[in-house]
PDB file of C-alpha atoms in Angstrom:
ATOM      1  CA  UNK S   1      -0.866   6.434   8.728  1.00 38.00           C
ATOM      2  CA  UNK S   2      -3.231   7.846   4.966  1.00 47.00           C
ATOM      3  CA  UNK S   3      -1.679   9.697   2.896  1.00 57.00           C
ATOM      4  CA  UNK S   4      -2.058  13.684   2.324  1.00 67.00           C
ATOM      5  CA  UNK S   5      -3.980  14.249  -0.964  1.00 88.00           C
ATOM      6  CA  UNK S   6      -3.530  17.241  -2.553  1.00 91.00           C
ATOM      7  CA  UNK S   7      -5.200  19.484  -5.307  1.00 94.00           C
ATOM      8  CA  UNK S   8      -3.434  22.917  -7.391  1.00 94.00           C
ATOM      9  CA  UNK S   9      -4.712  25.529  -9.320  1.00 95.00           C
ATOM     10  CA  UNK S  10      -4.024  28.366 -11.012  1.00 95.00           C
ATOM     11  CA  UNK S  11      -5.979  31.265 -13.630  1.00 96.00           C
ATOM     12  CA  UNK S  12      -4.506  32.067 -16.439  1.00 95.00           C
ATOM     13  CA  UNK S  13      -5.054  36.060 -17.543  1.00 96.00           C
ATOM     14  CA  UNK S  14      -5.021  37.511 -20.896  1.00 95.00           C
ATOM     15  CA  UNK S  15      -4.669  40.857 -20.508  1.00 95.00           C
ATOM     16  CA  UNK S  16      -5.921  43.634 -22.799  1.00 96.00           C
ATOM     17  CA  UNK S  17      -1.694  43.724 -24.080  1.00 95.00           C
ATOM     18  CA  UNK S  18      -2.324  40.324 -25.096  1.00 94.00           C
ATOM     19  CA  UNK S  19      -0.066  39.193 -22.380  1.00 93.00           C
ATOM     20  CA  UNK S  20      -0.435  35.761 -21.175  1.00 93.00           C
ATOM     21  CA  UNK S  21      -0.048  35.431 -16.640  1.00 94.00           C
ATOM     22  CA  UNK S  22      -0.384  33.308 -14.586  1.00 94.00           C
ATOM     23  CA  UNK S  23      -1.028  33.020 -10.831  1.00 95.00           C
ATOM     24  CA  UNK S  24       1.763  31.260  -8.514  1.00 94.00           C
ATOM     25  CA  UNK S  25       2.062  31.581  -5.211  1.00 93.00           C
ATOM     26  CA  UNK S  26       5.138  33.084  -4.107  1.00 89.00           C
ATOM     27  CA  UNK S  27       7.463  32.433  -1.898  1.00 86.00           C
ATOM     28  CA  UNK S  28      10.600  35.705  -1.216  1.00 83.00           C
ATOM     29  CA  UNK S  29      10.815  34.918  -5.071  1.00 78.00           C
ATOM     30  CA  UNK S  30       9.875  31.068  -5.727  1.00 82.00           C
ATOM     31  CA  UNK S  31       6.808  30.282  -7.354  1.00 85.00           C
ATOM     32  CA  UNK S  32       4.590  27.636  -6.916  1.00 87.00           C
ATOM     33  CA  UNK S  33       1.045  26.229  -8.548  1.00 91.00           C
ATOM     34  CA  UNK S  34      -1.439  26.767  -5.504  1.00 94.00           C
ATOM     35  CA  UNK S  35      -1.418  22.877  -3.466  1.00 93.00           C
ATOM     36  CA  UNK S  36      -4.672  22.203  -0.802  1.00 94.00           C
ATOM     37  CA  UNK S  37      -5.681  19.650   0.595  1.00 91.00           C
ATOM     38  CA  UNK S  38      -8.283  17.507  -0.128  1.00 89.00           C
ATOM     39  CA  UNK S  39      -9.415  16.210   3.138  1.00 82.00           C
ATOM     40  CA  UNK S  40     -12.793  14.220   4.309  1.00 73.00           C
ATOM     41  CA  UNK S  41     -15.955  16.779   2.730  1.00 74.00           C
ATOM     42  CA  UNK S  42     -18.146  16.942   0.743  1.00 81.00           C
ATOM     43  CA  UNK S  43     -16.828  18.839  -2.341  1.00 86.00           C
ATOM     44  CA  UNK S  44     -14.627  18.085  -5.513  1.00 91.00           C
ATOM     45  CA  UNK S  45     -11.215  18.144  -5.566  1.00 93.00           C
ATOM     46  CA  UNK S  46     -12.292  20.901  -8.768  1.00 94.00           C
ATOM     47  CA  UNK S  47     -14.452  23.292  -6.081  1.00 93.00           C
ATOM     48  CA  UNK S  48     -11.729  23.175  -2.736  1.00 94.00           C
ATOM     49  CA  UNK S  49      -8.708  24.390  -5.756  1.00 96.00           C
ATOM     50  CA  UNK S  50     -11.893  27.245  -7.132  1.00 96.00           C
ATOM     51  CA  UNK S  51     -12.757  27.886  -3.807  1.00 94.00           C
ATOM     52  CA  UNK S  52      -8.651  28.880  -2.302  1.00 95.00           C
ATOM     53  CA  UNK S  53      -7.970  30.850  -6.274  1.00 96.00           C
ATOM     54  CA  UNK S  54     -10.037  32.569  -5.625  1.00 96.00           C
ATOM     55  CA  UNK S  55      -9.571  33.627  -2.240  1.00 95.00           C
ATOM     56  CA  UNK S  56      -6.772  35.067  -3.460  1.00 96.00           C
ATOM     57  CA  UNK S  57      -8.170  37.005  -6.597  1.00 95.00           C
ATOM     58  CA  UNK S  58     -10.842  39.813  -6.743  1.00 94.00           C
ATOM     59  CA  UNK S  59     -13.010  38.354  -8.988  1.00 94.00           C
ATOM     60  CA  UNK S  60     -16.645  36.243  -9.557  1.00 92.00           C
ATOM     61  CA  UNK S  61     -16.820  32.699  -9.600  1.00 92.00           C
ATOM     62  CA  UNK S  62     -19.187  32.958 -12.741  1.00 94.00           C
ATOM     63  CA  UNK S  63     -15.758  34.680 -14.446  1.00 95.00           C
ATOM     64  CA  UNK S  64     -13.687  31.721 -14.542  1.00 96.00           C
ATOM     65  CA  UNK S  65     -13.849  28.563 -16.991  1.00 96.00           C
ATOM     66  CA  UNK S  66     -12.076  25.512 -16.535  1.00 96.00           C
ATOM     67  CA  UNK S  67      -9.092  25.749 -19.196  1.00 94.00           C
ATOM     68  CA  UNK S  68      -7.720  22.617 -18.399  1.00 91.00           C
ATOM     69  CA  UNK S  69      -6.955  19.516 -16.481  1.00 91.00           C
ATOM     70  CA  UNK S  70      -3.855  17.596 -15.833  1.00 87.00           C
ATOM     71  CA  UNK S  71      -1.737  15.785 -13.197  1.00 88.00           C
ATOM     72  CA  UNK S  72       2.012  16.831 -11.908  1.00 86.00           C
ATOM     73  CA  UNK S  73       4.304  15.065 -10.394  1.00 82.00           C
ATOM     74  CA  UNK S  74       6.503  16.773  -7.791  1.00 70.00           C
ATOM     75  CA  UNK S  75       8.100  15.937  -3.964  1.00 68.00           C
ATOM     76  CA  UNK S  76       7.645  11.873  -5.728  1.00 74.00           C
ATOM     77  CA  UNK S  77       3.401  12.919  -5.260  1.00 82.00           C
ATOM     78  CA  UNK S  78       0.900  12.693  -8.607  1.00 87.00           C
ATOM     79  CA  UNK S  79      -1.677  15.567  -8.299  1.00 89.00           C
ATOM     80  CA  UNK S  80      -4.303  17.061 -10.454  1.00 92.00           C
ATOM     81  CA  UNK S  81      -4.054  20.746 -11.638  1.00 92.00           C
ATOM     82  CA  UNK S  82      -7.295  22.338 -12.232  1.00 95.00           C
ATOM     83  CA  UNK S  83      -6.482  25.469 -15.407  1.00 93.00           C
ATOM     84  CA  UNK S  84      -8.710  28.237 -14.976  1.00 97.00           C
ATOM     85  CA  UNK S  85      -9.428  31.133 -17.519  1.00 96.00           C
ATOM     86  CA  UNK S  86     -10.499  34.277 -16.595  1.00 97.00           C
ATOM     87  CA  UNK S  87     -12.835  36.058 -19.418  1.00 95.00           C
ATOM     88  CA  UNK S  88     -12.450  39.341 -19.226  1.00 94.00           C
ATOM     89  CA  UNK S  89      -9.138  41.190 -20.336  1.00 96.00           C
ATOM     90  CA  UNK S  90      -8.182  43.282 -17.339  1.00 95.00           C
ATOM     91  CA  UNK S  91      -5.834  46.159 -18.086  1.00 95.00           C
ATOM     92  CA  UNK S  92      -3.416  45.763 -15.419  1.00 94.00           C
ATOM     93  CA  UNK S  93      -3.461  41.917 -14.137  1.00 94.00           C
ATOM     94  CA  UNK S  94      -1.728  43.617 -10.754  1.00 94.00           C
ATOM     95  CA  UNK S  95      -5.819  44.601 -10.162  1.00 93.00           C
ATOM     96  CA  UNK S  96      -7.297  41.552  -8.950  1.00 95.00           C
ATOM     97  CA  UNK S  97      -4.653  40.597  -5.907  1.00 95.00           C
ATOM     98  CA  UNK S  98      -6.450  40.551  -2.807  1.00 90.00           C
ATOM     99  CA  UNK S  99      -3.469  39.228  -1.558  1.00 73.00           C
ATOM    100  CA  UNK S 100      -0.320  40.578  -2.750  1.00 68.00           C
ATOM    101  CA  UNK S 101       1.654  39.229  -0.471  1.00 81.00           C
ATOM    102  CA  UNK S 102       1.574  35.912  -1.343  1.00 90.00           C
ATOM    103  CA  UNK S 103       1.032  35.213  -5.399  1.00 94.00           C
ATOM    104  CA  UNK S 104       1.740  37.190  -7.918  1.00 93.00           C
ATOM    105  CA  UNK S 105       1.405  36.723 -11.714  1.00 94.00           C
ATOM    106  CA  UNK S 106       3.769  35.084 -14.141  1.00 93.00           C
ATOM    107  CA  UNK S 107       4.366  34.762 -17.689  1.00 91.00           C
ATOM    108  CA  UNK S 108       4.087  31.768 -18.914  1.00 82.00           C
ATOM    109  CA  UNK S 109       7.618  31.626 -20.357  1.00 79.00           C
ATOM    110  CA  UNK S 110       8.789  32.284 -16.733  1.00 78.00           C
ATOM    111  CA  UNK S 111       7.594  29.783 -15.181  1.00 75.00           C
ATOM    112  CA  UNK S 112      10.361  28.072 -16.462  1.00 67.00           C
ATOM    113  CA  UNK S 113      11.512  26.643 -13.705  1.00 67.00           C
ATOM    114  CA  UNK S 114       8.042  25.526 -11.755  1.00 71.00           C
ATOM    115  CA  UNK S 115       7.018  23.341 -14.813  1.00 68.00           C
ATOM    116  CA  UNK S 116      10.622  22.146 -14.892  1.00 65.00           C
ATOM    117  CA  UNK S 117      10.230  20.610 -10.566  1.00 64.00           C
ATOM    118  CA  UNK S 118       7.149  18.761 -12.776  1.00 66.00           C
ATOM    119  CA  UNK S 119       6.965  15.639 -14.361  1.00 60.00           C
ATOM    120  CA  UNK S 120       7.112  18.036 -18.093  1.00 46.00           C
ATOM    121  CA  UNK S 121       5.919  14.651 -20.290  1.00 53.00           C
ATOM    122  CA  UNK S 122       2.550  15.719 -18.579  1.00 50.00           C
ATOM    123  CA  UNK S 123       2.814  19.214 -17.906  1.00 48.00           C
ATOM    124  CA  UNK S 124       0.587  21.075 -20.585  1.00 53.00           C
ATOM    125  CA  UNK S 125       2.856  23.573 -22.575  1.00 53.00           C
ATOM    126  CA  UNK S 126       0.791  27.182 -23.455  1.00 54.00           C
ATOM    127  CA  UNK S 127       2.051  30.012 -24.798  1.00 50.00           C
ATOM    128  CA  UNK S 128       2.368  33.678 -24.002  1.00 45.00           C
TER     129      UNK S 128
END
């Protein structure tokens, strides 16, 4: 049996007040990066996670740019983590969400617990 590979991603948004937030999956108040399984497909990992992330927000693919690519280690598996940056600066980041029950925005400083679950030697740190 082959091990399933996963790709993770998030979108970083800075609102008009200068506050920075990251798109994360919300499981009853517990945050996690958004993951997608990599299947045998014509798409590359970046395309797979970008398509998944865009399902959760009301932004066009041309409005985001790749800011960072790194690896994170969780559950004894290493996965690529794509960090996209939203070009626009919305007044209220919550208005960008399509499926607010499944995902939410978290401030950088609020991601401490999530990042501690990953191998901190390979996770990028962002200032809020």
